[in-house]
Coordinates of C-alpha atoms in Angstrom, one line a residue:
Chain A
M15 CA -29.0 -26.8 17.3
N16 CA -31.6 -24.2 16.3
M17 CA -33.9 -21.9 18.1
P18 CA -37.0 -20.2 16.7
L19 CA -36.0 -16.9 15.1
T20 CA -37.8 -13.8 16.1
P21 CA -37.3 -10.3 14.7
E22 CA -35.8 -9.2 18.0
Q23 CA -33.2 -11.9 18.3
P24 CA -29.7 -10.4 18.0
A25 CA -27.6 -11.5 15.0
V26 CA -24.9 -12.6 17.5
W27 CA -26.2 -15.2 20.0
N28 CA -23.8 -15.1 22.9
D29 CA -24.5 -17.3 25.9
P30 CA -21.3 -17.8 27.8
E31 CA -23.0 -19.7 30.6
H32 CA -24.0 -22.4 28.1
H33 CA -20.9 -22.0 26.0
I34 CA -23.0 -20.9 23.0
F35 CA -21.8 -18.4 20.5
K36 CA -23.6 -18.3 17.2
V37 CA -23.7 -15.8 14.4
S38 CA -26.7 -15.4 12.1
R39 CA -25.9 -16.0 8.5
R40 CA -28.2 -13.1 7.6
S41 CA -25.2 -10.9 8.8
F42 CA -23.4 -12.0 5.6
T43 CA -26.2 -11.7 3.0
D44 CA -28.6 -8.9 3.9
T45 CA -28.6 -5.6 2.2
Q46 CA -30.0 -3.7 5.2
V47 CA -27.3 -5.1 7.4
F48 CA -24.8 -4.0 4.7
R49 CA -26.2 -0.4 4.8
D50 CA -26.2 -0.4 8.6
E51 CA -22.5 -1.4 8.5
Y52 CA -21.6 1.6 6.5
N53 CA -23.7 3.9 8.7
R54 CA -22.7 2.5 12.0
I55 CA -19.2 1.1 11.5
F56 CA -17.4 2.5 8.5
D57 CA -18.8 6.0 9.0
K58 CA -18.0 5.9 12.8
C59 CA -14.7 4.1 13.3
W60 CA -11.1 5.0 12.8
L61 CA -10.1 3.4 9.4
Y62 CA -6.6 2.7 8.1
L63 CA -5.6 5.1 5.4
G64 CA -1.9 4.4 4.6
H65 CA 1.6 4.2 5.9
E66 CA 4.0 7.1 6.5
S67 CA 6.5 5.4 4.1
E68 CA 4.2 6.1 1.2
L69 CA 4.7 9.8 1.6
V70 CA 8.5 10.4 1.9
K71 CA 9.1 13.7 0.2
P72 CA 7.1 16.9 0.2
G73 CA 4.6 16.7 -2.7
D74 CA 4.3 12.9 -2.5
F75 CA 0.7 11.8 -2.8
V76 CA -1.5 8.6 -2.9
A77 CA -5.1 8.5 -4.0
R78 CA -7.1 5.6 -2.7
I79 CA -10.6 4.5 -1.9
V80 CA -11.5 4.3 1.8
A81 CA -15.1 3.2 2.6
K82 CA -16.3 4.1 -0.9
R83 CA -14.8 7.7 -0.7
S84 CA -11.9 8.7 -2.9
I85 CA -9.2 10.1 -0.6
L86 CA -6.2 12.1 -1.5
F87 CA -3.4 11.5 1.0
T88 CA -0.6 14.0 0.7
R89 CA 2.6 15.4 2.2
D90 CA 2.6 19.2 1.6
A91 CA 5.5 21.6 1.1
Q92 CA 5.6 22.2 4.9
N93 CA 6.0 18.5 5.4
K94 CA 2.6 18.1 6.9
V95 CA 0.5 15.0 6.1
N96 CA -3.0 15.7 4.9
A97 CA -6.0 13.7 3.8
F98 CA -8.7 15.3 1.6
F99 CA -11.8 14.1 -0.2
N100 CA -10.6 13.8 -3.8
A101 CA -13.6 15.8 -5.1
C102 CA -13.4 19.3 -6.5
P103 CA -15.2 21.8 -4.3
H104 CA -16.5 23.4 -7.5
R105 CA -18.5 20.5 -9.1
G106 CA -17.2 17.4 -7.5
A107 CA -14.9 15.8 -10.1
Q108 CA -11.9 13.9 -8.8
V109 CA -9.0 16.3 -8.9
C110 CA -6.4 13.6 -8.8
R111 CA -6.7 10.7 -11.2
E112 CA -3.3 9.1 -10.7
R113 CA -2.8 6.5 -8.0
K114 CA 0.4 7.9 -6.6
G115 CA 3.2 10.3 -7.5
N116 CA 4.8 13.6 -6.6
A117 CA 3.1 16.9 -7.5
K118 CA 3.3 20.6 -6.4
S119 CA -0.4 21.0 -7.2
F120 CA -3.5 19.3 -8.4
Q121 CA -5.5 20.7 -11.3
C122 CA -9.1 19.6 -11.7
F123 CA -9.4 18.9 -15.5
Y124 CA -13.1 19.8 -15.7
H125 CA -12.9 23.6 -15.2
G126 CA -9.3 24.0 -14.3
W127 CA -9.3 24.9 -10.6
V128 CA -5.8 24.3 -9.1
F129 CA -5.1 23.2 -5.5
G130 CA -1.9 22.9 -3.5
A131 CA -0.8 19.7 -1.7
D132 CA -2.2 21.4 1.4
G133 CA -5.6 21.6 -0.2
T134 CA -5.8 25.3 -0.7
L135 CA -7.3 26.8 -3.9
K136 CA -4.4 28.4 -5.8
S137 CA -6.2 29.6 -8.9
Q138 CA -9.4 29.3 -10.9
P139 CA -9.9 30.3 -14.5
G140 CA -12.2 33.3 -14.7
S141 CA -11.5 34.4 -11.2
E142 CA -12.5 37.9 -12.2
C143 CA -16.1 36.6 -12.3
Y144 CA -16.0 35.8 -8.6
P145 CA -16.0 38.2 -5.6
A146 CA -12.5 39.1 -4.3
D147 CA -13.2 37.3 -1.0
F148 CA -14.7 34.3 -2.8
N149 CA -12.5 31.8 -0.8
A150 CA -12.1 33.9 2.4
N151 CA -13.7 31.2 4.5
G152 CA -11.8 28.3 2.8
A153 CA -15.0 26.8 1.3
A154 CA -13.3 26.5 -2.1
N155 CA -10.4 24.5 -0.7
L156 CA -10.3 20.7 -0.9
V157 CA -12.4 19.3 2.0
P158 CA -10.2 17.6 4.6
V159 CA -11.3 14.4 6.2
P160 CA -13.0 15.1 9.6
R161 CA -10.3 13.4 11.6
L162 CA -6.8 12.3 10.7
D163 CA -4.1 10.9 13.1
S164 CA -1.3 8.4 13.1
Y165 CA 0.2 5.8 15.5
R166 CA 3.8 4.6 14.9
G167 CA 3.7 5.3 11.2
F168 CA 0.2 3.9 10.5
W169 CA -2.2 6.7 9.4
F170 CA -5.9 6.5 10.2
L171 CA -8.9 8.7 9.3
C172 CA -12.4 8.9 10.7
F173 CA -15.5 10.4 9.0
D174 CA -17.0 11.1 12.4
R175 CA -15.7 14.4 13.9
N176 CA -16.8 13.4 17.4
V177 CA -15.0 10.0 17.5
Q178 CA -12.7 9.3 20.5
S179 CA -9.0 9.9 20.0
L180 CA -7.1 7.4 17.9
S181 CA -5.0 6.5 20.9
D182 CA -8.1 5.6 23.0
Y183 CA -9.7 3.8 20.0
L184 CA -6.6 1.6 19.4
A185 CA -6.7 0.6 23.1
N186 CA -4.4 -2.3 23.9
A187 CA -3.7 -2.9 20.2
K188 CA -1.1 -0.1 20.6
E189 CA 1.4 -2.2 22.4
W190 CA 1.1 -4.9 19.7
I191 CA 1.6 -2.3 16.9
D192 CA 4.8 -1.3 18.9
I193 CA 6.1 -4.9 18.5
I194 CA 6.0 -4.4 14.7
A195 CA 7.2 -0.8 14.7
D196 CA 10.1 -1.7 17.0
Q197 CA 11.5 -4.1 14.4
S198 CA 13.4 -1.2 12.9
E199 CA 15.5 1.6 14.5
V200 CA 14.9 3.9 11.6
G201 CA 11.3 3.0 10.7
M202 CA 9.4 0.5 8.8
T203 CA 8.5 0.8 5.1
L204 CA 6.0 -0.7 2.7
V205 CA 7.9 -2.5 0.0
G206 CA 6.8 -1.4 -3.5
G207 CA 3.9 -3.3 -5.0
T208 CA 0.3 -3.7 -3.9
Q209 CA -1.6 -7.0 -4.0
E210 CA -5.2 -6.0 -4.9
Y211 CA -7.9 -8.4 -5.3
Q212 CA -11.6 -9.0 -4.9
I213 CA -13.4 -11.8 -3.2
R214 CA -17.0 -12.8 -3.8
A215 CA -17.8 -13.1 -0.2
N216 CA -18.8 -10.9 2.7
W217 CA -16.0 -8.8 4.2
K218 CA -16.5 -10.3 7.7
L219 CA -15.4 -13.7 6.4
L220 CA -12.0 -12.2 5.8
T221 CA -11.9 -10.8 9.3
E222 CA -12.5 -14.2 10.7
N223 CA -10.1 -15.9 8.3
S224 CA -7.2 -13.5 9.0
I225 CA -7.1 -14.4 12.7
D226 CA -8.2 -18.0 12.5
G227 CA -5.7 -20.5 13.8
Y228 CA -8.1 -23.3 13.5
H229 CA -8.3 -23.6 9.7
A230 CA -4.6 -23.9 8.9
I231 CA -4.2 -27.7 9.2
N232 CA -7.1 -28.4 6.8
T233 CA -7.2 -25.4 4.5
H234 CA -3.4 -25.1 4.2
A235 CA -2.5 -28.7 4.0
T236 CA -0.5 -28.2 0.8
Y237 CA 1.5 -25.3 2.3
V238 CA 2.5 -27.5 5.2
D239 CA 3.5 -30.3 2.6
Y240 CA 5.5 -27.7 0.8
L241 CA 7.4 -26.7 4.0
K242 CA 8.2 -30.3 4.6
N243 CA 9.4 -30.9 1.0
M244 CA 11.7 -27.9 1.1
Q245 CA 14.9 -29.1 2.8
G246 CA 15.6 -27.0 5.9
S247 CA 12.6 -24.8 5.7
M248 CA 11.4 -25.6 9.2
S249 CA 12.8 -25.0 12.6
P250 CA 12.0 -27.5 15.3
V251 CA 9.2 -25.4 16.8
P252 CA 5.7 -26.6 17.4
F253 CA 2.6 -24.5 16.8
E254 CA 1.5 -23.2 20.2
G255 CA 0.2 -20.0 21.6
T256 CA -2.9 -18.1 22.7
G257 CA -5.4 -15.4 21.8
Y258 CA -6.1 -12.0 23.4
D259 CA -8.9 -9.5 23.5
L260 CA -7.3 -6.1 22.9
G261 CA -10.4 -4.0 23.6
N262 CA -12.8 -2.1 21.2
G263 CA -13.2 -5.1 19.0
H264 CA -9.4 -5.6 18.3
A265 CA -7.9 -9.0 18.9
V266 CA -4.7 -10.9 18.3
I267 CA -3.3 -14.5 18.4
E268 CA 0.3 -14.9 19.3
Y269 CA 2.1 -18.2 18.7
K270 CA 5.2 -20.1 17.8
A271 CA 5.5 -21.7 14.4
P272 CA 8.1 -23.6 12.5
W273 CA 8.6 -21.3 9.5
G274 CA 11.5 -18.9 9.2
R275 CA 11.1 -15.3 10.3
P276 CA 13.4 -12.5 8.9
V277 CA 13.2 -11.0 12.4
A278 CA 14.6 -13.4 13.5
Q279 CA 14.0 -17.1 13.5
W280 CA 16.6 -18.9 11.4
I281 CA 15.9 -22.0 9.3
P282 CA 18.6 -24.2 7.8
L283 CA 17.6 -23.2 4.3
W284 CA 19.0 -19.7 4.9
G285 CA 22.5 -21.0 5.3
E286 CA 25.5 -19.6 7.2
E287 CA 25.1 -16.1 5.7
G288 CA 21.5 -16.0 7.0
K289 CA 22.6 -17.4 10.4
I290 CA 25.1 -14.6 10.8
E291 CA 22.7 -12.0 9.6
L292 CA 19.9 -13.1 11.9
A293 CA 22.2 -13.4 14.8
K294 CA 23.1 -9.7 14.3
V295 CA 19.4 -8.7 14.1
R296 CA 18.6 -10.7 17.2
A297 CA 21.6 -9.3 19.2
R298 CA 20.6 -5.8 18.4
L299 CA 17.0 -6.5 19.6
V300 CA 18.4 -7.8 22.9
E301 CA 20.5 -4.6 23.3
R302 CA 17.5 -2.4 22.7
F303 CA 14.8 -4.3 24.5
G304 CA 16.4 -7.0 26.7
E305 CA 16.2 -10.8 26.3
A306 CA 12.5 -11.3 27.0
R307 CA 11.0 -8.7 24.6
A308 CA 13.6 -9.5 22.0
D309 CA 12.6 -13.1 22.1
R310 CA 9.0 -12.2 21.8
I311 CA 9.6 -9.9 18.8
A312 CA 11.9 -12.4 17.1
T313 CA 10.3 -15.8 17.6
L314 CA 6.6 -15.3 18.1
N315 CA 4.1 -14.8 15.3
R316 CA 1.1 -12.5 15.5
N317 CA -2.1 -12.3 13.6
M318 CA -3.7 -9.0 14.7
F319 CA -7.0 -7.5 13.8
I320 CA -7.9 -3.9 14.4
F321 CA -11.6 -3.2 14.2
P322 CA -13.2 -2.9 11.7
N323 CA -11.0 -3.8 8.7
L324 CA -7.2 -3.7 9.3
V325 CA -5.1 -6.8 9.6
L326 CA -1.5 -6.7 10.6
N327 CA 0.0 -10.2 10.3
D328 CA 3.6 -10.5 11.6
I329 CA 4.2 -14.1 10.5
M330 CA 6.8 -15.4 8.0
A331 CA 6.7 -11.8 6.7
I332 CA 4.6 -8.8 7.7
T333 CA 1.5 -8.0 5.8
V334 CA -0.7 -4.9 6.1
R335 CA -4.2 -5.8 4.7
T336 CA -7.3 -3.7 4.6
Y337 CA -10.6 -4.4 2.9
F338 CA -14.0 -2.9 2.2
P339 CA -17.3 -4.4 1.2
T340 CA -18.9 -3.2 -2.0
A341 CA -21.9 -5.4 -1.6
P342 CA -23.0 -8.1 1.0
D343 CA -21.3 -10.7 -1.1
A344 CA -18.3 -8.8 -2.4
M345 CA -15.2 -7.1 -1.0
Q346 CA -12.1 -5.4 -2.3
I347 CA -8.8 -6.1 -0.6
S348 CA -5.5 -4.3 -0.7
A349 CA -2.4 -5.8 0.9
W350 CA 1.2 -4.7 1.3
A351 CA 4.5 -6.1 2.6
L352 CA 6.0 -4.2 5.5
A353 CA 9.7 -4.4 6.2
P354 CA 12.4 -2.6 8.2
K355 CA 13.8 0.2 6.1
D356 CA 17.3 -0.7 7.2
E357 CA 17.3 -4.5 6.6
S358 CA 19.9 -5.9 4.2
A359 CA 19.3 -6.8 0.6
W360 CA 19.6 -10.4 1.7
A361 CA 16.9 -10.1 4.4
R362 CA 14.6 -8.2 2.0
K363 CA 14.9 -10.9 -0.6
F364 CA 14.1 -13.7 1.8
R365 CA 11.3 -11.7 3.4
L366 CA 9.6 -11.3 0.1
S367 CA 10.2 -14.9 -0.9
N368 CA 8.7 -16.0 2.4
F369 CA 5.7 -13.6 1.8
L370 CA 4.9 -15.0 -1.6
E371 CA 5.1 -18.7 -0.5
F372 CA 2.2 -18.3 1.8
L373 CA 0.5 -14.9 1.4
G374 CA -1.4 -13.3 -1.4
P375 CA -3.6 -14.4 -4.2
G376 CA -0.8 -16.1 -6.1
G377 CA 0.7 -17.8 -3.0
F378 CA 0.4 -21.4 -1.8
A379 CA -2.2 -20.6 0.8
T380 CA -4.3 -17.5 0.2
P381 CA -6.1 -18.9 -3.0
D382 CA -7.4 -21.7 -0.7
D383 CA -8.7 -19.1 1.8
V384 CA -10.4 -17.3 -1.1
E385 CA -12.0 -20.5 -2.1
A386 CA -13.2 -21.2 1.5
L387 CA -14.7 -17.7 1.9
E388 CA -16.6 -18.0 -1.4
Q389 CA -17.8 -21.5 -0.5
C390 CA -19.1 -20.1 2.8
Q391 CA -20.9 -17.3 1.1
R392 CA -22.7 -19.8 -1.2
G393 CA -23.7 -21.8 1.9
Y394 CA -25.4 -18.7 3.4
E395 CA -28.0 -18.7 0.6
A396 CA -29.7 -21.2 2.8
M397 CA -29.7 -18.8 5.7
K398 CA -33.4 -18.9 6.4
E399 CA -33.4 -22.7 6.8
A400 CA -29.8 -23.1 8.1
P401 CA -29.4 -19.8 10.0
W402 CA -26.4 -20.1 12.3
N403 CA -22.6 -20.2 12.2
D404 CA -20.9 -21.6 15.3
M405 CA -18.1 -19.6 16.8
S406 CA -17.8 -21.3 20.3
K407 CA -14.5 -23.1 20.1
G408 CA -12.6 -22.7 23.3
M409 CA -15.4 -21.2 25.4
I410 CA -15.2 -24.0 27.9
K411 CA -11.5 -23.1 28.7
E412 CA -9.9 -20.8 31.2
K413 CA -7.1 -19.9 28.9
V414 CA -7.7 -20.2 25.1
N415 CA -5.4 -21.6 22.6
Y416 CA -4.3 -19.7 19.4
D417 CA -6.5 -22.1 17.4
D418 CA -9.7 -21.4 19.5
E419 CA -12.2 -18.8 18.4
L420 CA -12.0 -16.1 21.1
Q421 CA -10.5 -13.5 18.7
M422 CA -13.5 -13.9 16.4
R423 CA -15.9 -13.6 19.3
V424 CA -14.2 -10.3 20.2
F425 CA -14.9 -9.0 16.7
W426 CA -18.5 -10.2 16.6
N427 CA -19.4 -8.8 20.0
E428 CA -18.2 -5.3 18.9
W429 CA -19.9 -5.7 15.5
Q430 CA -23.2 -6.6 17.3
R431 CA -22.8 -3.7 19.8
R432 CA -22.4 -1.2 16.9
T433 CA -24.9 -2.6 14.3
Q434 CA -27.6 -3.8 16.6
A435 CA -28.4 -6.3 13.8
T436 CA -31.0 -9.0 14.2
A437 CA -31.0 -12.6 13.2
L438 CA -34.1 -12.1 11.1
G439 CA -35.0 -9.1 8.9
K440 CA -38.3 -7.3 9.5
G441 CA -39.8 -8.6 6.3
D442 CA -38.5 -12.1 6.7
A443 CA -40.6 -13.3 9.6
Chain B
M3 CA 18.7 -28.4 -35.4
L4 CA 17.5 -25.0 -34.1
T5 CA 20.0 -22.3 -33.8
I6 CA 19.7 -18.9 -32.3
D7 CA 20.1 -17.2 -35.7
T8 CA 17.7 -19.4 -37.7
V9 CA 14.8 -20.0 -35.3
T10 CA 11.6 -18.5 -36.7
R11 CA 8.7 -16.8 -35.2
E12 CA 6.5 -19.7 -36.4
Q13 CA 8.7 -22.2 -34.4
V14 CA 8.4 -20.0 -31.3
E15 CA 4.7 -19.8 -31.8
D16 CA 4.4 -23.5 -32.1
F17 CA 6.3 -23.9 -28.8
M18 CA 4.1 -21.4 -27.0
F19 CA 0.9 -22.9 -28.4
L20 CA 2.1 -26.3 -27.2
E21 CA 2.7 -24.8 -23.8
A22 CA -0.8 -23.3 -23.7
E23 CA -2.3 -26.7 -24.7
M24 CA -0.4 -28.4 -21.8
L25 CA -1.7 -25.9 -19.3
D26 CA -5.3 -26.1 -20.6
E27 CA -5.1 -29.9 -20.4
W28 CA -3.6 -29.8 -16.9
R29 CA -0.5 -31.7 -18.2
L30 CA 1.6 -29.7 -15.6
K31 CA 4.4 -32.2 -15.1
E32 CA 5.0 -32.3 -18.8
W33 CA 4.8 -28.5 -18.8
L34 CA 7.7 -28.3 -16.4
T35 CA 9.9 -30.0 -18.9
L36 CA 9.6 -26.9 -21.1
F37 CA 11.7 -25.0 -18.6
T38 CA 15.4 -24.9 -18.2
A39 CA 16.9 -26.3 -15.0
D40 CA 17.2 -22.7 -13.7
G41 CA 13.8 -21.6 -15.2
S42 CA 11.6 -19.1 -13.4
Y43 CA 8.0 -17.8 -13.5
Y44 CA 6.9 -14.4 -12.5
V45 CA 3.6 -12.4 -12.2
P46 CA 4.3 -8.9 -10.9
T47 CA 1.7 -6.9 -9.0
T48 CA -0.2 -4.5 -11.3
D49 CA 1.2 -1.3 -9.8
T50 CA 4.8 -2.4 -10.2
P51 CA 6.9 -1.8 -13.3
A52 CA 6.8 -4.7 -15.7
N53 CA 10.6 -5.3 -15.4
A54 CA 10.7 -5.1 -11.6
S55 CA 12.7 -7.6 -9.5
P56 CA 11.0 -9.8 -6.9
D57 CA 14.0 -9.3 -4.7
N58 CA 12.8 -5.8 -3.8
A59 CA 9.1 -5.5 -5.0
L60 CA 6.0 -7.4 -4.0
F61 CA 4.8 -9.7 -6.7
Y62 CA 1.8 -12.1 -7.0
V63 CA 4.1 -15.0 -8.1
A64 CA 7.9 -15.3 -8.1
D65 CA 8.9 -18.9 -8.5
D66 CA 12.4 -20.2 -9.1
R67 CA 12.6 -23.7 -10.5
F68 CA 12.2 -25.4 -7.1
R69 CA 9.1 -23.5 -6.2
L70 CA 7.7 -23.9 -9.7
E71 CA 7.9 -27.7 -9.2
Q72 CA 6.3 -27.3 -5.8
R73 CA 3.5 -25.2 -7.4
V74 CA 2.8 -27.9 -9.9
E75 CA 2.9 -30.6 -7.2
R76 CA 0.5 -28.6 -5.1
L77 CA -2.0 -27.9 -7.9
L78 CA -2.3 -31.6 -8.8
K79 CA -3.4 -32.5 -5.2
R80 CA -6.9 -32.8 -4.1
T81 CA -6.1 -30.6 -1.2
A82 CA -5.3 -27.6 -3.4
H83 CA -8.8 -26.5 -2.6
A84 CA -8.9 -23.5 -4.9
E85 CA -8.5 -25.9 -7.8
F86 CA -10.6 -28.7 -6.6
P87 CA -12.6 -29.6 -8.6
K88 CA -10.2 -28.3 -11.3
S89 CA -11.3 -25.3 -13.3
K90 CA -11.4 -25.3 -17.0
T91 CA -9.0 -22.9 -18.6
R92 CA -8.2 -21.6 -22.1
H93 CA -5.0 -19.7 -22.8
L94 CA -5.2 -17.6 -26.0
V95 CA -1.7 -16.6 -27.1
S96 CA -1.4 -14.0 -29.8
N97 CA 0.8 -11.2 -31.2
V98 CA 3.9 -13.3 -30.8
R99 CA 7.1 -11.5 -31.7
I100 CA 10.8 -12.2 -31.4
R101 CA 12.0 -8.9 -30.0
A102 CA 15.8 -9.7 -29.7
R103 CA 18.3 -12.5 -30.0
H104 CA 21.4 -12.6 -27.9
D105 CA 23.8 -15.4 -27.0
D106 CA 21.7 -18.5 -26.7
E107 CA 18.5 -16.7 -25.8
L108 CA 15.4 -15.2 -27.5
D109 CA 13.6 -12.3 -26.0
V110 CA 9.9 -13.0 -27.0
G111 CA 6.8 -10.9 -26.4
A112 CA 3.2 -11.9 -26.8
A113 CA -0.3 -11.0 -25.8
V114 CA -2.4 -13.4 -23.7
L115 CA -6.0 -13.8 -22.7
T116 CA -6.8 -16.6 -20.3
Y117 CA -10.3 -17.7 -19.2
R118 CA -10.9 -19.7 -16.1
T119 CA -14.3 -21.3 -15.5
K120 CA -15.3 -22.9 -12.2
M121 CA -18.6 -23.1 -10.2
G122 CA -20.6 -21.3 -12.8
L123 CA -18.3 -18.3 -13.1
T124 CA -15.9 -17.4 -15.9
E125 CA -13.0 -15.1 -15.1
T126 CA -10.6 -13.4 -17.5
Y127 CA -6.9 -12.7 -17.1
I128 CA -5.7 -10.1 -19.6
G129 CA -2.0 -9.4 -20.1
S130 CA 1.2 -9.7 -22.0
Y131 CA 3.9 -12.3 -21.9
R132 CA 7.6 -11.7 -21.9
Y133 CA 9.8 -14.8 -22.3
R134 CA 13.5 -15.5 -22.2
I135 CA 13.7 -18.7 -24.3
A136 CA 16.9 -20.6 -24.5
V137 CA 17.8 -22.3 -27.8
T138 CA 19.2 -25.7 -26.7
P139 CA 20.2 -28.9 -28.6
E140 CA 17.0 -30.4 -27.1
G141 CA 14.9 -27.6 -28.5
L142 CA 13.4 -24.4 -27.1
R143 CA 13.3 -24.1 -23.3
I144 CA 11.9 -21.4 -21.1
R145 CA 14.4 -19.6 -18.9
E146 CA 12.0 -17.0 -17.7
K147 CA 8.3 -16.6 -18.2
R148 CA 6.8 -13.3 -17.0
C149 CA 3.0 -12.6 -17.2
I150 CA 2.3 -8.9 -16.9
L151 CA -1.3 -8.3 -16.2
D152 CA -3.1 -5.4 -17.8
M153 CA -5.8 -5.4 -15.1
E154 CA -5.9 -3.1 -12.0
G155 CA -5.4 -5.8 -9.5
L156 CA -7.1 -9.2 -9.5
K157 CA -10.6 -7.9 -9.8
P158 CA -12.9 -9.7 -9.8
N159 CA -10.7 -12.8 -10.1
G160 CA -9.5 -12.8 -6.5
R161 CA -6.7 -15.4 -7.0
I162 CA -4.2 -16.8 -9.4
S163 CA -4.8 -20.4 -8.7
I164 CA -4.0 -21.5 -12.2
I165 CA -0.7 -21.0 -14.2
L166 CA -1.1 -17.9 -16.3

């Protein structure tokens, strides 16, 4: 079904009364939309920066790109966590060119200015040529990001000084982050190793894909075959669950699934040792949270999306995934495995094995997702003649299923509210 | 018969070139026979030490023999969408060197450049190989194959949907 496009028509066509929800394919291809996304979303929203476990000791640092900016994420000598723009206040060169490490100070190699892990200028060659009060106002220190805050070990930054608090921004997503953070009594940690990759597709396609329960049966047919082939890799649990709107564009699907979970759904493949191990994990969860919440943590899976670009999937393993567009048809992705610090070597091994079976660009599932996203992007070249995506699955229901499309509609409504994008560009009419 | 003390670099090269040919011709079931019964195949992430263990670090690929067989079975299906239609690949193996010999096993290093072409795009995977090759009465067999990528992440490749 098509309707005539006008320059005023919003890119997201949401008509609940008639159960219509369509998204203009221009949203995925247009360079003006892409620029507006940076100005109105990535420059305005809280963005995931890193996890507390990446900065353990004073002096630990990580340098990474967040929304095009090079950011230096540090733990200083006072144990305070900081985030600075990785650009020398003198002439702008990146002061840190390593990706991670431990350092007392950072020296810009261009002219030799030296900065502490707290960002303050420590020394500059030729300081006698500057006034004694040259840095009295701190203007020669590394520039901190306008806002920095954390929730349960997840650090976020915002380039807009006037943004609402992180707590308000995360809205109902907080209680779902708790379900992940509560999986350890001593804290969660990223396991060493980053999966980094690039997909030749618009970033919003990965948002949809990360929380899409509908595609699994088709796209991941070979993964399901694999589970069946592997003796004892399934528990007798059917796929069932629902999707939730968490506010501010965040959403989640929560569902049962037959794969093993290191916290804590046992499968026969894991043997008696695994059974004893997981029974202990489960019993401790019951002691801490009671039967109902322990059951939810242990046996339910969650694919959660935090607007605009953070995915926390607590499935056969936990992945933290963030991504940024570099062009309308290209994005860069970073993904990590998150685990309880205190889990046994046994559990860690099976967790990582589980992770690789499904997740990541070398797994049995993600490569097919990448293929799907790139095929969609190719399809959108016909966006003038075939302009709409359909996102209406489940609109006719009172209570949606996990494989309906409510969670994507939550994302798109927030995206539309922020970008005010139109289905047709001004010059395209 | 090959023995651990007499096997030459040329024989190892022939074996690795044969492997490359099998991969490029998608003779994957045959390729599996080049591995020992406990053979494994690893591709670590690019910010992980080359000798890291998949038991405590996140890799791209960490297959034991069972999962390797399953990988092959998957890749030969029409429903392995990332490789349907199948891409064309070319593995160029070079700089082969026997680094050490111990017990029944050779420690072999090499350089590798693999091209993958599909849907009008050609992608390049640049890296080194490290093999543990068993010298058996039946010939050389791979006990462990590790492909260590020199790239910073899979950019712009986006996936390892072929065998590297």
